[in-house]
GROMACS .gro file of C-alpha atoms in nm:
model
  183
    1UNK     CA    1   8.012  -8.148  19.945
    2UNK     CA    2   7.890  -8.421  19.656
    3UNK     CA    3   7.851  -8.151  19.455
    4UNK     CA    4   8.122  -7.958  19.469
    5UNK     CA    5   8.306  -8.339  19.432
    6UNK     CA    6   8.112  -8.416  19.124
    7UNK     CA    7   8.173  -8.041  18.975
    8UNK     CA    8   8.559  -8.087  18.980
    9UNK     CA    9   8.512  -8.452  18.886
   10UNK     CA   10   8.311  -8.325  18.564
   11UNK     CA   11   8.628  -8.138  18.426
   12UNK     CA   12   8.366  -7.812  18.341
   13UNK     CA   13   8.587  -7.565  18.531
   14UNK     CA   14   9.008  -7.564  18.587
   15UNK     CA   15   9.098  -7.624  18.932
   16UNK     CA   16   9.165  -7.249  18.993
   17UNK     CA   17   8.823  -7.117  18.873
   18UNK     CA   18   8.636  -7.406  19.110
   19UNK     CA   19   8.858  -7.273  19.424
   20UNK     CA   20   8.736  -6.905  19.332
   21UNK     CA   21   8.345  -6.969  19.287
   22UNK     CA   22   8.377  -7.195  19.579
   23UNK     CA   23   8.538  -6.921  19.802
   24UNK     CA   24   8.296  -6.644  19.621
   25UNK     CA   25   7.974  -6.895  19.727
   26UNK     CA   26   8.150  -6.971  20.100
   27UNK     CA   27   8.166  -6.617  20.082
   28UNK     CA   28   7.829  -6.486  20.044
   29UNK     CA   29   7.633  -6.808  20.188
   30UNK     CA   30   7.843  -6.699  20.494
   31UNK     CA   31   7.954  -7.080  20.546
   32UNK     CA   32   7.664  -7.282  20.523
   33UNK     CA   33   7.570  -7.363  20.131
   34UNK     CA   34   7.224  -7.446  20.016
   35UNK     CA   35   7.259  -7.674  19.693
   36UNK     CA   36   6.969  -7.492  19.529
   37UNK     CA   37   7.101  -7.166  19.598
   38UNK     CA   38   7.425  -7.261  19.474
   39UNK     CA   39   7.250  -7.391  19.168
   40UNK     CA   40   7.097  -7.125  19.149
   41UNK     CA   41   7.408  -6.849  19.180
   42UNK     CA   42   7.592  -7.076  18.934
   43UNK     CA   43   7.346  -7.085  18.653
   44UNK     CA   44   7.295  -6.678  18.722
   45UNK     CA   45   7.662  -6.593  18.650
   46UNK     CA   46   7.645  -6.853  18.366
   47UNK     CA   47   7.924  -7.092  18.502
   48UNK     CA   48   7.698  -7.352  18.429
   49UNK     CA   49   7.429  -7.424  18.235
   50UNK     CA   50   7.064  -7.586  18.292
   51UNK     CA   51   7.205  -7.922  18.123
   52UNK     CA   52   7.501  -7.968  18.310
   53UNK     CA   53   7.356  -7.825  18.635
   54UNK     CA   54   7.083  -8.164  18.629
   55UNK     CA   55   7.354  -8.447  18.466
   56UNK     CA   56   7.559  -8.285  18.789
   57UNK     CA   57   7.255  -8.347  19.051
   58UNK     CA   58   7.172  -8.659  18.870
   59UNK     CA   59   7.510  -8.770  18.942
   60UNK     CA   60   7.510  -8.868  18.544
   61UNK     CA   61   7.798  -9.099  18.428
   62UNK     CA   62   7.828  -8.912  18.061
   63UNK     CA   63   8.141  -8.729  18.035
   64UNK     CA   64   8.040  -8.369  18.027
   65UNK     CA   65   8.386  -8.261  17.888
   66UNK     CA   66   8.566  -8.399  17.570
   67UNK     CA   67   8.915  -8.306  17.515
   68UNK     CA   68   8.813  -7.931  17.412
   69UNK     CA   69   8.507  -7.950  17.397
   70UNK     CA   70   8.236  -7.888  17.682
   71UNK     CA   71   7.871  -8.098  17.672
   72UNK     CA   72   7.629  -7.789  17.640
   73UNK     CA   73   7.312  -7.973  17.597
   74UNK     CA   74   7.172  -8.357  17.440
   75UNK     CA   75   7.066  -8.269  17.086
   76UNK     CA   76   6.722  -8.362  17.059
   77UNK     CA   77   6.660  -8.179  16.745
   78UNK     CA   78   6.905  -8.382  16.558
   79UNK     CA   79   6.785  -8.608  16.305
   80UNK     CA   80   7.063  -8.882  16.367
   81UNK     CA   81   6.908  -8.889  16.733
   82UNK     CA   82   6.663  -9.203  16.603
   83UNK     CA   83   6.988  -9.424  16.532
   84UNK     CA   84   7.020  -9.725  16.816
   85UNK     CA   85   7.332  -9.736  17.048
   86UNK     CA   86   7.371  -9.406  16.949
   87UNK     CA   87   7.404  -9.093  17.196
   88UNK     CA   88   7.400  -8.722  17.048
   89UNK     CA   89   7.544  -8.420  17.225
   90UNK     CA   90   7.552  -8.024  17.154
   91UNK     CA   91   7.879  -7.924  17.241
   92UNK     CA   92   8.123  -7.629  17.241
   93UNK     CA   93   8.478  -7.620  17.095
   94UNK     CA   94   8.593  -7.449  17.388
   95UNK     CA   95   8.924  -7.249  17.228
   96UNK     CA   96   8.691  -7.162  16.902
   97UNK     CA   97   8.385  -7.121  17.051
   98UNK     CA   98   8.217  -7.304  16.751
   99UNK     CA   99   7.946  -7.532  16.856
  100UNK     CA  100   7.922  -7.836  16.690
  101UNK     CA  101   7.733  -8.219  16.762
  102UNK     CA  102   7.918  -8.476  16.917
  103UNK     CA  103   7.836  -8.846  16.797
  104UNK     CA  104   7.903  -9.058  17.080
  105UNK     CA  105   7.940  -9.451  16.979
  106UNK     CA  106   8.077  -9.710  17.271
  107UNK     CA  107   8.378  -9.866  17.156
  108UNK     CA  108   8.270 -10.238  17.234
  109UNK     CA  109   7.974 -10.150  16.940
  110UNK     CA  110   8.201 -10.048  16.658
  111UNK     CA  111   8.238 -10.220  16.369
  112UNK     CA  112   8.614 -10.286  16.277
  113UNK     CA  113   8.657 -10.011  16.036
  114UNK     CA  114   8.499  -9.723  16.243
  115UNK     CA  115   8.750  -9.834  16.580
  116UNK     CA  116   9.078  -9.582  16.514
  117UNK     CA  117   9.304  -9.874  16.653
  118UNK     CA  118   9.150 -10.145  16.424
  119UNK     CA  119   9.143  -9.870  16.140
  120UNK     CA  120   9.460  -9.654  16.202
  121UNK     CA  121   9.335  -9.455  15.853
  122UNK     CA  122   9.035  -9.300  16.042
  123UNK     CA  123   9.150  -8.990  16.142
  124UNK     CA  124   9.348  -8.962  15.815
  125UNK     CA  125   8.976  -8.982  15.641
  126UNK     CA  126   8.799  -8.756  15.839
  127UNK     CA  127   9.073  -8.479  15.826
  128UNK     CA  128   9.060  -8.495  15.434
  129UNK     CA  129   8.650  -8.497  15.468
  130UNK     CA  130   8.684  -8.204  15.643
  131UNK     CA  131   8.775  -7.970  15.360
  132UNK     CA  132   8.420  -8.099  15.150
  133UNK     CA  133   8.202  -7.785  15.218
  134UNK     CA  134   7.861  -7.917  15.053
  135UNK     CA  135   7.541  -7.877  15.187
  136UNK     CA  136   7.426  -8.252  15.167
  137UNK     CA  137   7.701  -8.381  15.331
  138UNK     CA  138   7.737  -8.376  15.687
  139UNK     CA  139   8.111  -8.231  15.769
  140UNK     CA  140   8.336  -8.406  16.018
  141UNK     CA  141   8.627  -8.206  16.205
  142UNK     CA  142   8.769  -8.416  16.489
  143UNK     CA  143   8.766  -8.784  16.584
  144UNK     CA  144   8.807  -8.836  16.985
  145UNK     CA  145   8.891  -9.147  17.146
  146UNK     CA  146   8.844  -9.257  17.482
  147UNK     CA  147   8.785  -8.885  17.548
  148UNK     CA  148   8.636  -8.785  17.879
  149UNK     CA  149   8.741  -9.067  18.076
  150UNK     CA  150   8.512  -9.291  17.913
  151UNK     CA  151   8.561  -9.608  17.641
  152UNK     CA  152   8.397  -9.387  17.403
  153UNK     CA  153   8.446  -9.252  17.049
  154UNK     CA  154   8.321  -8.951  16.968
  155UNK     CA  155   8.264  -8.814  16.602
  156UNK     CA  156   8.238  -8.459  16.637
  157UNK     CA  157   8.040  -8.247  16.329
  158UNK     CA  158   7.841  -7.994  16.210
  159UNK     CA  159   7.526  -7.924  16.475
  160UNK     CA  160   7.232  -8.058  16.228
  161UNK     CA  161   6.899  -7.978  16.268
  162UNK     CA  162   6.626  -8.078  16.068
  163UNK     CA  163   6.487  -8.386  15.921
  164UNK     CA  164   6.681  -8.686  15.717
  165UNK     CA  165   6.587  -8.738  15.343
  166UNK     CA  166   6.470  -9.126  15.484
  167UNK     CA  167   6.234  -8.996  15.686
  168UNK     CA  168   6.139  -8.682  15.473
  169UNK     CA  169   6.074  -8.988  15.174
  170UNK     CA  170   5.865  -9.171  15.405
  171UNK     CA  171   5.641  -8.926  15.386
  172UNK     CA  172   5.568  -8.947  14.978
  173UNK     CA  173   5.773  -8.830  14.712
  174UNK     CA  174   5.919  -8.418  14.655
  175UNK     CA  175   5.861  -8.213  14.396
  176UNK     CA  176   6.162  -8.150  14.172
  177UNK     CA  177   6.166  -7.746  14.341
  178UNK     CA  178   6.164  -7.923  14.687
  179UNK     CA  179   6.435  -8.168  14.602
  180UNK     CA  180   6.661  -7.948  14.512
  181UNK     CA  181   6.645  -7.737  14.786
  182UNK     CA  182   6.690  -8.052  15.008
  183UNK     CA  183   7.068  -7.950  15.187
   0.00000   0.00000   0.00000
């Protein structure tokens, strides 16, 4: 029953869609549901995935929907992962499909200029960003506040993988050939 609380609580599914697995799983349990063969039917049929099946278990606080777009996975492989207070999340634009990172930043942290009601030109600035198409700039599309329930911002952008040019210098200086193909 927790589960099934916490899966409609998590926003992942529409309320019709969580009555029809529910009924499908009632259905072929035959009435009495075994969490880890519910798990298991749900990540099978690819309702869920591995990510959201443990934040679900874990009971995890983390929105694991944001406006449109879905929480597919932290982003470990990110480079801006190192940066304090900061969380990073893989997600999915859910009418586009495109998946993108989510930079999640609590409100209480922001600095003045980076809080959309302190600095009503925010959104403004990262629409017109979004048009720059250049390889060494990271690209910005949407700016969501106080999205999934929470007191968070979230700044999403292109997924980036890879290392940052900090922590690629720390390691001694490029070659002219290798800078240039820095993107």
């Amino acid at each position: 029953a927790k589960f099934w609380k916490r899966l409609q609580a998590s926003q992942l599914l529409t309320a019709s869609r969580l009555e029809a697995i529910r009924a499908e799983c009632e259905r072929l349990s035959e009435g009495t549901i075994d969490v880890k063969a519910l798990v298991k039917h749900l990540l099978g049929k690819g309702v869920l995935n591995k990510f959201q099946v443990k934040a679900l278990l874990a009971s995890q606080r983390s929105p694991l929907v944001y406006g449109e777009y879905v929480v597919l996975d932290e982003a470990p492989g990110s480079p801006l992962r190192d940066r304090p207070g900061v969380e990073l999340v893989h997600l999915r634009h859910v009418p586009t499909g495109h998946e993108v990172d989510g930079i999640v930043l609590r409100r209480d942290r922001l600095p003045p200029s980076a809080d959309p009601e302190r600095s009503p030109d925010l959104k403004p600035r990262v629409a017109k960003a979004r048009a720059v198409r250049q390889g060494q700039i990271l690209r910005a599309y949407d700016v969501l506040v106080g999205a999934g329930g929470s007191d968070n911002l979230v700044i999403v952008v292109d997924a980036v993988r890879g290392e940052t040019l900090a922590r690629r210098l720390a390691r001694g200086s490029m070659s002219a050939s290798e800078a240039s193909s820095v993107t």
